[in-house]
Amino acid sequence: MDVKQAKIRIEKLVEQINSFRFRYHVLDDPAVTDEIYDSLTRELIELETKYPQLKLKNSPTSRVGGIALDKFEKVEHKNRMLSLTDAFGFEELTAWEARIRKIIPNQPLDYYCELKFDGLAVSLRYVKGELAIAATRGDGFVGENVTANIRTIHSIPLELPEPNHLEVRGEVIMTKQVWAELNRQQAKEGKPPYVNTRNAAAGSIRQLDPKITASRKLQFYAYDVVTELGLKTHEQVHKQLRGLGFKVSETQKRARNLTEVLKFYEQVLKLRADLPFGIDGIVVSVNDLELLRRLGVVGKAPRGMIAFKFPPEKATTVVDDIIVQVGRTGKLTPIAVLRPVFVSGTTVSRATLHNEDEIRRLDVRIGDTVVLQRAGDVIPDIVEVLPKMRTGKETIFHMPKKCPICGSSVLRKEGMVDWVCSNKNCFAKQARGIRHLVSKGAFDMAGIGPKILNKFIETGLIKDGADLFGLQKEDIEILERFAEKSAENIIASIQGAKKITLPKFIYALGILHVGEETAFDLAQRFGSIERLGAASKDEINAIPNIGEVVADSVYEWFQSKRNQELIRKFLAVRVQIERVKVKTTPLTGKSIVVTGSLEFLSREEAKQAVREAGGNWSSSVSKNTDYVVVGENPGSKEEKAKKLGVKIINEKQFKALLNS
Ligand code: IVH
């Protein structure tokens, strides 16, 4: 091959490599495999080595050719590099529009929406169609010359299709995948990880050795041209950039009003997790460039543009407590009870700590300030403790030796990370208890079925019935398969059940042997939950119809510390228990039997009246019976009463007793 042929070959190779580069790095649509690309590049390098005089200035092989620098030179920006004002939430966006409307009240407005890349802003100056200077923002007026590093980014054209002067702005980014790989490499080399893709991108651009930058596989997305091109809209600028060979995001939209902007924002928010790179919001611009210019600059930012930011996915908060939840399989999961904090669009008050090992790994203690992270729609995680925030009052958490639900012993099998409750029915018992609590005769919470309750228990949201009343919409919303609406309905149903009569409340507690009738009797006799709780076994036993077994069960229930705590919890979440006025009438505590039919009262009415007077309705006569009321055509009960010496009264006397 002579020089002339080599020259032609080199030109052809450069052209071909560049067009493959464009397909691969700009369009994300490779035309050939890496082998072919590499093979052509190798041939080009060989020819350029043999004929150095033929090497083109912007040869694709020149991207990593730069030598390491001592420091970056300063570059003055011809056009100031501005930044953006942030808007969090639709309200702030509306306020922004109002500010614009003050300056341009009447013109029709439309907006251009695009992704807000989480990377590093750079400005590319092309002189006569060649990339001459690439600079970081710096203070907006003077930045650093990072041209050699920027040249290593394959999605940036070193030459434009035409020899024009042009200044392009855009963002250098690193994909999440490259970032993860880089951090693995950093760890291997004992170097600290980059905390996010933006830091990694910035750190990679600020390397004095372009070879290191080249190894970081950075990308560049263009979003603006500061050179006057005679274009009318920001949308056209984007089209033009694409035409000039720059990588431009396809995710963009022209919006006719803020409602459409919001729609785009919400779509992007959903898309966010699936994007290969990080974004932290959308950028909204007044589309008309003439209006944008007229709106001017406020501080460091153009008035006609705004960054509509996503809610932060990380936040700090304090661990108020660590509680233990028992799952369906008996597995004990430690849960951090957090000082409520707004993260990623919702208020979070709990985070799972997974297991004992995780607690030790994080070294999280009760009272610690922690970093909470919520990615997408998953339950938040504590990712870090801030030990410098410690005061010395923090307490180390230990897994309980006994199951917090049933009191059975807990065990951790060798080689397993989890502690489990030794009682196989533990979760079932707890779930059954709460199911009973929401049922019809008790709190009667419509629409809250076993599935929902199980989910609440499994995710540690509730440990007992009282916890239901402390639930917030946001707690439920972040659970899988709970939409905002259904979360709202659940909360409404729970809150609507907060007022409860004393008998229903006693019944709801699920005390062994206490059905609706017994609950009613207990309520009538003691009038309040406090008095019932303080009652002696004998006092309970003295209630007609309540035998020793039931009395024992009730008494024991109220002696348990755990149950006392539960009652306190119900009162603390402001469950309103309507007391029962305990009337003391001559019938209070008396056992009454009615035989024959009464003139003024039906059987049911008589029963109700006896109960309301504090008496005890009974259907058979015994020596414990106090009165037998005799109506028309009495049966054998009258005989029996006479035999046992029980006092017999007629309807008139009965009514007198009821009314006195
Ligand atoms: S427009 C007027 N468009 O966000 C100056 N900026 O917070 C803004 N950014 O400094 C340029 N994506 O680094 C613009 N699509 C986008 C952007 C974007 C990310 C960055 C840029 C800017 C910062 C302001």
XYZ file of C-alpha atoms and ligand atoms in Angstrom:
684
model
C 0.000 0.000 0.000
C 1.484 3.337 -0.935
C 0.911 6.597 0.887
C -1.863 7.624 -1.434
C -3.749 4.388 -0.940
C -3.116 4.565 2.812
C -4.596 8.060 2.913
C -7.755 6.906 1.210
C -7.943 3.828 3.416
C -7.526 5.924 6.555
C -10.263 8.324 5.502
C -12.600 5.444 4.747
C -11.847 3.785 8.082
C -12.464 6.997 10.030
C -15.748 7.538 8.272
C -16.893 3.977 8.813
C -15.806 3.862 12.447
C -17.527 7.164 13.104
C -20.761 6.013 11.626
C -20.652 2.802 13.668
C -19.780 4.905 16.731
C -22.827 7.064 16.096
C -25.100 4.049 15.864
C -23.622 2.511 18.991
C -23.051 5.445 21.304
C -25.572 8.028 20.177
C -28.477 5.954 18.949
C -27.927 2.993 21.300
C -28.530 0.849 18.263
C -25.305 -0.915 17.237
C -25.016 -1.694 13.543
C -22.230 -4.251 14.004
C -20.726 -6.326 16.785
C -17.849 -5.086 18.899
C -15.432 -7.397 17.090
C -15.980 -5.642 13.786
C -15.689 -2.236 15.378
C -12.493 -3.256 17.178
C -11.020 -4.837 14.089
C -11.506 -1.669 12.025
C -10.062 0.414 14.844
C -7.023 -1.851 15.059
C -6.381 -1.445 11.342
C -6.669 2.319 11.662
C -4.173 2.383 14.533
C -1.732 0.308 12.483
C -1.962 2.640 9.508
C -1.675 5.721 11.698
C 1.437 4.277 13.351
C 2.984 3.548 9.972
C 2.013 6.923 8.494
C 1.817 9.356 11.403
C 1.659 12.272 8.971
C -1.662 10.928 7.692
C -3.366 10.756 11.088
C -6.437 12.979 11.117
C -6.754 15.451 13.938
C -10.097 14.107 15.062
C -9.426 10.507 14.355
C -11.517 8.164 16.526
C -8.200 6.854 17.866
C -7.388 10.281 19.232
C -10.071 10.104 21.881
C -7.762 8.625 24.490
C -4.606 10.178 23.182
C -4.286 12.984 25.678
C -1.484 13.041 28.207
C -2.050 13.356 31.935
C -2.321 16.919 33.222
C -0.906 18.571 36.324
C -4.037 20.574 36.798
C -7.029 21.798 34.816
C -6.768 25.149 33.088
C -9.465 27.735 33.759
C -11.835 28.595 30.929
C -14.011 31.641 30.763
C -17.510 30.864 29.515
C -18.556 33.006 26.596
C -22.122 32.620 27.754
C -22.676 32.264 31.456
C -23.633 28.751 32.525
C -26.837 29.142 34.478
C -28.512 26.684 36.763
C -32.152 25.978 37.535
C -34.557 26.853 40.306
C -36.133 23.813 41.952
C -39.832 23.200 42.371
C -41.003 20.495 44.759
C -44.623 19.645 44.186
C -47.324 20.942 41.898
C -48.027 23.961 44.072
C -44.563 25.344 43.546
C -44.924 24.722 39.837
C -48.169 26.677 39.787
C -46.496 29.500 41.683
C -43.757 29.532 39.039
C -46.327 29.875 36.257
C -47.970 32.718 38.150
C -44.634 34.545 38.288
C -44.229 34.111 34.545
C -47.753 35.292 33.940
C -46.984 38.549 35.695
C -44.433 39.333 33.028
C -46.203 37.908 30.006
C -49.880 37.971 30.930
C -51.544 37.287 27.653
C -49.436 35.335 25.205
C -50.316 31.706 24.763
C -47.759 29.582 26.639
C -46.596 26.098 25.988
C -43.949 24.128 27.776
C -41.248 21.747 26.801
C -40.578 18.948 29.269
C -37.496 16.752 29.399
C -35.524 14.611 31.820
C -33.363 16.208 34.425
C -30.207 14.131 34.263
C -28.332 13.568 37.474
C -24.816 14.160 36.235
C -22.372 16.927 35.537
C -23.112 19.907 33.282
C -20.534 20.672 30.612
C -20.313 23.144 27.809
C -18.848 22.119 24.450
C -17.431 24.806 22.212
C -17.089 23.892 18.556
C -14.905 26.147 16.427
C -15.205 25.738 12.685
C -17.018 22.511 13.306
C -14.375 20.995 15.566
C -14.639 20.363 19.271
C -12.261 22.993 20.615
C -12.982 23.369 24.316
C -15.060 21.450 26.764
C -15.543 23.054 30.150
C -17.241 22.330 33.456
C -19.587 24.907 34.895
C -17.401 26.072 37.760
C -19.022 29.199 39.158
C -20.974 29.757 35.946
C -18.532 32.356 34.656
C -15.280 30.409 34.772
C -15.005 26.633 34.551
C -12.282 24.064 34.072
C -10.950 22.894 30.774
C -11.700 19.193 30.598
C -11.422 18.826 26.814
C -9.069 15.839 26.836
C -11.425 13.954 29.119
C -14.531 14.933 27.224
C -12.991 13.704 23.971
C -12.980 10.187 25.456
C -16.788 10.172 25.536
C -17.912 8.349 22.435
C -21.358 9.888 22.264
C -19.780 13.307 21.727
C -18.934 14.157 18.100
C -15.440 15.531 17.685
C -16.538 17.130 14.445
C -19.846 18.535 13.319
C -21.344 17.856 9.893
C -20.639 21.474 8.960
C -17.783 23.792 9.943
C -19.889 26.060 12.130
C -19.262 27.731 15.464
C -21.485 26.240 18.050
C -21.792 26.009 21.809
C -23.668 23.032 23.137
C -24.688 22.328 26.722
C -25.496 18.983 28.184
C -24.902 16.493 30.931
C -22.171 13.931 31.385
C -23.665 10.880 33.036
C -22.686 7.411 34.133
C -25.175 4.562 33.866
C -26.229 2.714 36.989
C -24.664 -0.460 35.644
C -21.268 1.106 34.973
C -21.430 2.775 38.383
C -22.061 -0.557 40.111
C -19.153 -2.161 38.222
C -16.917 0.763 39.060
C -17.740 0.461 42.748
C -16.968 -3.254 42.716
C -13.617 -2.376 41.211
C -13.049 0.380 43.746
C -13.797 -2.079 46.564
C -11.327 -4.610 45.148
C -8.665 -1.945 45.150
C -9.585 -0.898 48.667
C -10.811 2.490 47.467
C -13.967 4.204 48.708
C -17.116 3.754 46.620
C -18.815 6.577 44.751
C -22.039 7.313 46.589
C -24.126 7.806 43.466
C -23.913 7.997 39.677
C -23.563 11.765 39.714
C -20.516 11.697 41.973
C -19.042 8.945 39.860
C -19.562 10.942 36.663
C -18.126 14.091 38.190
C -15.206 12.207 39.698
C -14.456 10.600 36.371
C -14.400 13.891 34.498
C -12.129 15.419 37.082
C -9.368 12.871 36.495
C -6.125 14.418 35.329
C -5.346 11.313 33.304
C -7.748 10.967 30.362
C -7.033 7.234 30.237
C -8.841 6.842 33.534
C -11.750 8.906 32.251
C -11.842 6.766 29.111
C -12.181 3.628 31.235
C -15.269 5.058 32.947
C -17.602 4.668 29.946
C -19.287 8.028 30.364
C -22.097 9.309 28.195
C -23.230 12.748 27.206
C -26.811 13.920 26.708
C -27.190 17.285 24.980
C -30.042 19.595 25.995
C -29.265 23.097 24.857
C -27.490 25.259 22.289
C -26.450 28.736 23.320
C -25.447 29.824 19.835
C -28.062 31.810 17.902
C -29.386 29.454 15.250
C -32.552 31.297 14.336
C -34.752 28.616 15.871
C -38.136 29.423 17.390
C -38.638 26.842 20.129
C -36.744 24.773 22.634
C -38.275 21.757 20.988
C -36.595 22.705 17.708
C -33.281 23.056 19.540
C -33.576 19.430 20.591
C -34.336 18.313 17.059
C -31.374 20.300 15.795
C -29.041 18.733 18.346
C -30.068 15.305 17.216
C -29.425 16.359 13.621
C -25.956 17.559 14.554
C -25.067 14.115 15.847
C -25.608 14.525 19.558
C -27.281 12.069 21.862
C -30.621 13.529 22.906
C -33.132 11.831 25.163
C -36.245 10.486 23.459
C -38.220 11.027 26.655
C -39.583 14.509 26.173
C -42.914 16.175 25.625
C -44.449 19.433 24.599
C -47.152 20.360 27.081
C -49.958 22.858 26.553
C -50.479 23.501 30.249
C -49.300 22.498 33.692
C -51.743 19.619 33.894
C -49.982 18.067 30.930
C -46.648 18.840 32.541
C -47.788 16.990 35.637
C -48.870 14.043 33.543
C -45.438 13.822 31.962
C -43.826 14.142 35.390
C -45.869 11.239 36.697
C -45.051 9.104 33.679
C -41.359 9.811 34.127
C -41.588 9.023 37.831
C -42.918 5.586 36.949
C -40.222 5.131 34.337
C -37.471 6.260 36.628
C -36.454 2.937 38.147
C -36.175 1.352 34.704
C -34.001 4.058 33.206
C -30.354 3.013 32.823
C -29.169 6.303 34.327
C -30.158 8.487 37.252
C -32.520 11.437 36.979
C -33.776 13.660 39.751
C -36.774 15.285 38.137
C -37.862 16.908 34.918
C -36.890 20.225 33.393
C -39.781 22.384 32.265
C -39.060 25.269 29.862
C -41.159 27.908 28.244
C -40.985 26.495 24.747
C -40.973 29.778 22.824
C -37.353 30.975 22.759
C -38.308 34.607 22.307
C -40.506 34.501 25.419
C -37.807 32.614 27.283
C -35.364 35.388 26.488
C -37.847 38.055 27.543
C -38.416 36.332 30.861
C -34.765 36.881 31.662
C -32.692 35.595 34.536
C -33.433 35.634 38.269
C -30.325 35.065 40.340
C -28.494 32.185 38.706
C -31.425 30.739 36.802
C -33.553 31.578 33.800
C -37.040 32.593 34.922
C -38.650 30.655 32.108
C -37.192 27.293 33.130
C -37.633 25.219 36.234
C -36.473 21.914 37.643
C -39.584 20.028 38.758
C -37.819 17.722 41.171
C -38.732 14.276 42.388
C -39.266 13.830 46.093
C -35.993 12.762 47.696
C -35.588 9.029 48.020
C -33.360 9.368 51.010
C -34.011 11.069 54.288
C -32.676 11.009 57.799
C -34.732 10.233 60.862
C -34.473 8.839 64.374
C -35.089 5.267 65.494
C -37.513 5.703 68.391
C -37.777 2.014 69.110
C -37.099 -1.435 67.756
C -39.988 -3.845 68.022
C -40.289 -7.454 66.975
C -42.908 -8.807 64.661
C -43.797 -12.470 64.353
C -44.581 -13.718 60.882
C -46.765 -16.489 59.570
C -43.968 -19.019 59.884
C -43.076 -17.872 63.376
C -40.113 -15.876 62.121
C -39.178 -12.923 64.322
C -38.400 -9.754 62.402
C -37.026 -6.669 64.111
C -38.743 -3.494 62.962
C -37.504 0.031 63.494
C -40.167 2.412 64.741
C -39.168 5.723 63.206
C -39.880 9.312 63.869
C -42.187 9.876 60.863
C -40.342 11.281 57.890
C -41.318 12.255 54.364
C -39.358 10.249 51.851
C -40.051 9.574 48.205
C -43.522 11.049 48.376
C -44.886 9.394 51.498
C -44.534 9.547 55.234
C -42.652 6.599 56.594
C -42.769 5.511 60.216
C -41.414 1.974 60.089
C -38.597 0.142 58.407
C -37.699 -3.490 58.534
C -34.320 -4.366 59.972
C -34.576 -7.872 58.499
C -32.732 -9.850 61.185
C -30.314 -9.716 64.068
C -27.249 -9.889 61.813
C -28.415 -6.884 59.841
C -28.813 -4.905 63.066
C -25.259 -5.795 64.048
C -23.944 -5.026 60.560
C -25.496 -1.564 60.564
C -24.853 -1.225 64.292
C -28.204 0.478 64.598
C -29.276 1.343 68.138
C -32.469 2.704 69.629
C -32.125 6.491 69.511
C -29.806 6.490 66.504
C -30.101 8.917 63.630
C -30.256 6.897 60.445
C -30.427 7.312 56.684
C -33.584 5.902 55.242
C -33.904 4.971 51.612
C -36.934 4.124 49.612
C -36.444 2.987 46.057
C -39.611 2.942 43.999
C -42.553 1.373 45.720
C -40.765 -0.921 48.090
C -40.757 -0.813 51.865
C -38.028 1.529 53.040
C -34.671 0.354 54.274
C -32.272 1.805 56.762
C -29.055 2.016 54.801
C -26.769 3.803 57.178
C -26.349 5.003 60.744
C -24.852 8.399 61.468
C -22.672 7.580 64.480
C -21.531 11.174 64.902
C -25.122 12.025 65.870
C -24.956 9.783 68.942
C -25.298 11.322 72.377
C -24.447 8.239 74.404
C -28.081 7.686 75.362
C -28.636 5.174 72.551
C -29.405 1.647 73.604
C -28.292 -1.560 71.974
C -31.131 -3.804 70.959
C -31.254 -7.491 71.858
C -33.598 -10.008 70.330
C -36.148 -11.131 72.962
C -35.719 -14.522 74.593
C -39.476 -15.041 74.543
C -41.895 -14.519 71.702
C -43.450 -11.062 72.073
C -46.795 -12.390 70.890
C -47.302 -15.613 72.808
C -44.484 -15.730 75.320
C -43.098 -19.060 74.088
C -39.358 -19.542 73.849
C -37.593 -18.484 70.658
C -34.849 -20.372 68.886
C -32.264 -19.792 66.180
C -31.165 -22.894 64.365
C -27.528 -23.269 63.512
C -26.591 -21.638 60.239
C -29.870 -19.704 60.072
C -30.155 -15.940 60.295
C -33.641 -15.872 61.783
C -35.010 -16.437 65.230
C -38.321 -18.258 65.267
C -41.062 -18.688 67.845
C -41.219 -22.273 69.083
C -45.031 -22.162 69.202
C -46.252 -23.248 65.798
C -49.644 -21.594 66.278
C -48.280 -18.244 67.308
C -48.996 -16.222 64.183
C -52.312 -17.974 63.710
C -53.338 -17.098 67.248
C -52.397 -13.486 66.830
C -54.105 -13.247 63.459
C -57.220 -14.901 64.823
C -57.298 -12.460 67.718
C -57.160 -9.440 65.446
C -59.683 -10.968 63.062
C -62.055 -11.358 65.984
C -61.446 -7.776 66.983
C -62.596 -6.357 63.640
C -65.599 -8.699 63.389
C -69.237 -7.683 63.493
C -70.091 -8.083 67.178
C -66.838 -6.303 68.081
C -65.361 -3.230 66.365
C -67.185 -4.111 63.163
C -64.711 -2.749 60.598
C -66.199 -3.291 57.187
C -63.907 -4.187 54.320
C -60.983 -5.359 56.411
C -60.626 -9.029 55.710
C -58.127 -11.672 56.774
C -55.868 -11.100 53.760
C -55.378 -7.467 54.568
C -54.843 -8.195 58.246
C -52.276 -10.874 57.494
C -50.396 -8.457 55.309
C -50.413 -5.842 58.059
C -49.101 -8.374 60.556
C -46.479 -9.751 58.195
C -45.120 -6.347 57.357
C -44.986 -5.413 60.995
C -47.525 -2.631 60.680
C -49.659 -4.094 63.423
C -48.944 -6.385 66.311
C -52.329 -6.135 67.975
C -55.754 -4.627 67.430
C -54.818 -1.287 68.954
C -52.118 -0.781 66.310
C -54.851 -0.666 63.676
C -55.969 2.697 64.989
C -52.497 4.151 64.643
C -52.210 3.270 60.940
C -51.726 6.105 58.486
C -52.751 6.081 54.866
C -49.091 6.332 53.913
C -48.198 3.208 55.893
C -50.590 1.182 53.793
C -50.014 2.832 50.457
C -46.453 1.645 50.191
C -47.457 -1.974 50.609
C -47.646 -3.894 47.403
C -51.072 -3.872 45.783
C -52.509 -1.085 47.882
C -53.604 1.856 45.839
C -54.157 5.238 47.392
C -57.913 4.787 47.186
C -58.068 1.452 48.935
C -55.672 2.719 51.594
C -58.039 5.606 52.146
C -61.020 3.274 52.513
C -59.242 1.106 55.028
C -58.293 4.078 57.162
C -61.857 5.417 56.962
C -63.255 2.071 58.068
C -60.877 1.877 61.026
C -61.420 5.446 62.126
C -65.183 5.032 61.788
C -65.058 2.204 64.315
C -63.282 4.189 67.002
C -66.410 4.728 69.076
C -67.542 1.519 70.678
C -69.914 0.452 73.437
C -68.386 -1.155 76.497
C -69.964 -4.605 75.954
C -68.688 -4.686 72.386
C -65.255 -3.582 73.507
C -65.063 -6.326 76.153
C -66.204 -8.834 73.590
C -63.604 -7.535 71.105
C -60.769 -8.349 73.502
C -61.291 -12.008 72.738
C -61.053 -13.198 76.339
C -61.453 -16.941 76.600
C -65.103 -17.897 77.379
C -66.353 -14.322 77.018
C -69.056 -14.219 74.365
C -71.396 -11.335 73.636
C -73.716 -12.235 76.539
C -71.015 -12.437 79.138
C -69.458 -9.242 77.799
C -72.824 -7.568 78.272
C -73.102 -8.830 81.844
C -69.611 -7.681 82.697
C -70.270 -4.257 81.219
C -73.527 -3.895 83.140
C -71.951 -4.889 86.390
C -68.778 -2.789 86.245
C -69.680 0.069 83.942
C -66.169 0.819 82.751
C -63.135 -1.060 81.491
C -61.054 0.347 84.346
C -63.435 -1.011 86.970
C -63.643 -4.366 85.256
C -59.851 -4.485 85.162
C -59.676 -3.784 88.877
C -62.353 -6.312 89.857
C -61.485 -9.240 92.094
C -62.185 -12.806 91.102
C -64.986 -12.967 93.675
C -66.672 -9.847 92.398
C -66.722 -11.276 88.901
C -67.854 -14.628 90.150
C -70.723 -13.002 92.009
C -72.392 -11.990 88.754
C -75.307 -14.309 88.154
C -74.713 -16.440 85.073
C -70.951 -16.158 85.383
C -69.425 -19.271 86.773
C -66.045 -19.880 88.265
C -64.338 -20.907 85.039
C -65.411 -17.769 83.216
C -64.603 -15.573 86.196
C -61.126 -17.096 86.387
C -60.545 -16.505 82.715
C -61.636 -12.865 82.883
C -59.636 -12.202 86.012
C -56.478 -13.808 84.647
C -56.790 -11.896 81.379
C -56.721 -8.578 83.158
C -53.798 -9.644 85.374
C -51.504 -10.093 82.370
C -49.076 -7.220 81.865
C -49.337 -7.630 78.126
C -53.115 -7.280 78.238
C -52.955 -4.276 80.534
C -50.582 -2.716 78.053
C -53.034 -3.476 75.267
C -55.856 -1.676 77.079
C -53.549 1.291 77.645
C -52.746 1.275 73.936
C -56.426 1.351 72.985
C -56.937 4.353 75.213
C -53.779 6.026 73.918
C -54.962 5.803 70.301
C -58.184 7.385 71.511
C -60.600 4.561 71.094
C -63.739 5.885 72.766
C -65.387 3.317 74.959
C -68.882 4.379 75.903
C -69.357 3.593 79.553
C -72.481 1.932 80.818
C -74.397 3.606 83.619
C -74.684 1.002 86.275
C -78.157 1.552 87.686
C -78.635 0.214 91.109
C -82.219 -0.831 91.355
C -83.785 -3.323 93.699
C -83.161 -5.828 90.909
C -79.426 -5.184 90.552
C -77.591 -8.455 90.895
C -80.826 -10.323 91.412
C -81.791 -13.404 89.508
C -85.285 -13.283 88.010
C -87.436 -15.956 86.443
C -90.715 -15.216 84.691
C -93.393 -17.852 84.306
C -96.707 -17.483 82.464
C -97.529 -14.579 80.167
C -97.428 -10.962 81.271
C -100.042 -8.412 80.364
C -97.888 -5.412 79.503
C -94.540 -6.875 78.550
C -93.506 -9.451 75.988
C -90.919 -12.028 77.017
C -88.185 -10.096 75.110
C -89.173 -6.778 76.669
C -89.165 -8.259 80.134
C -85.730 -9.738 79.544
C -84.392 -6.411 78.306
C -85.934 -4.552 81.246
C -84.393 -6.956 83.763
C -80.994 -6.563 82.175
C -81.261 -2.802 82.111
C -82.157 -2.813 85.784
C -78.986 -4.755 86.431
C -80.803 -7.979 87.072
C -80.070 -11.307 85.658
C -82.560 -13.069 83.469
C -82.807 -16.767 83.986
C -85.073 -19.421 82.566
C -85.003 -21.942 85.378
C -85.716 -21.707 89.070
C -83.073 -22.687 91.567
C -82.276 -21.838 95.152
C -80.233 -18.952 93.774
C -83.266 -17.385 92.144
C -84.351 -14.186 93.893
C -87.777 -13.590 92.328
C -90.180 -15.613 90.298
C -92.628 -13.373 88.442
C -95.926 -15.142 87.921
C -98.185 -14.147 85.021
C -101.248 -15.729 83.398
C -101.194 -19.521 83.197
C -97.927 -20.101 85.015
C -96.149 -23.398 84.547
C -94.392 -25.725 86.954
C -91.876 -22.997 87.835
C -94.307 -21.525 90.323
C -94.519 -24.874 92.138
C -90.774 -25.201 92.199
C -90.383 -21.701 93.586
C -92.798 -22.462 96.370
C -90.905 -25.639 97.165
C -87.563 -23.870 97.307
C -88.983 -20.922 99.185
C -88.153 -18.444 96.440
C -90.046 -15.142 96.618
C -93.023 -15.026 94.237
C -94.318 -11.713 92.862
C -96.978 -10.682 90.361
C -96.631 -8.432 87.310
C -97.610 -5.300 89.207
C -94.959 -5.855 91.879
C -92.447 -6.701 89.162
C -93.163 -3.391 87.402
C -92.795 -1.546 90.665
C -89.369 -3.096 91.187
C -88.334 -2.213 87.640
C -89.422 1.388 88.005
C -88.112 2.132 91.440
S -31.095 23.072 31.094
C -30.252 26.980 32.357
N -31.778 20.610 30.949
O -29.498 20.590 36.106
C -29.328 25.967 32.862
N -30.311 21.226 32.696
O -30.074 22.140 38.457
C -29.916 24.595 32.904
N -29.600 19.328 34.090
O -26.874 22.850 35.701
C -29.683 23.845 31.683
N -30.709 17.792 33.006
O -26.487 20.330 35.122
C -31.070 21.499 31.624
N -32.471 18.432 30.617
C -31.747 19.326 31.309
C -30.951 18.966 32.405
C -30.257 19.950 33.085
C -29.894 18.028 33.999
C -28.748 19.893 35.142
C -27.705 20.862 34.666
C -28.019 22.128 35.390
C -28.693 21.608 36.596
C -29.544 22.655 37.288
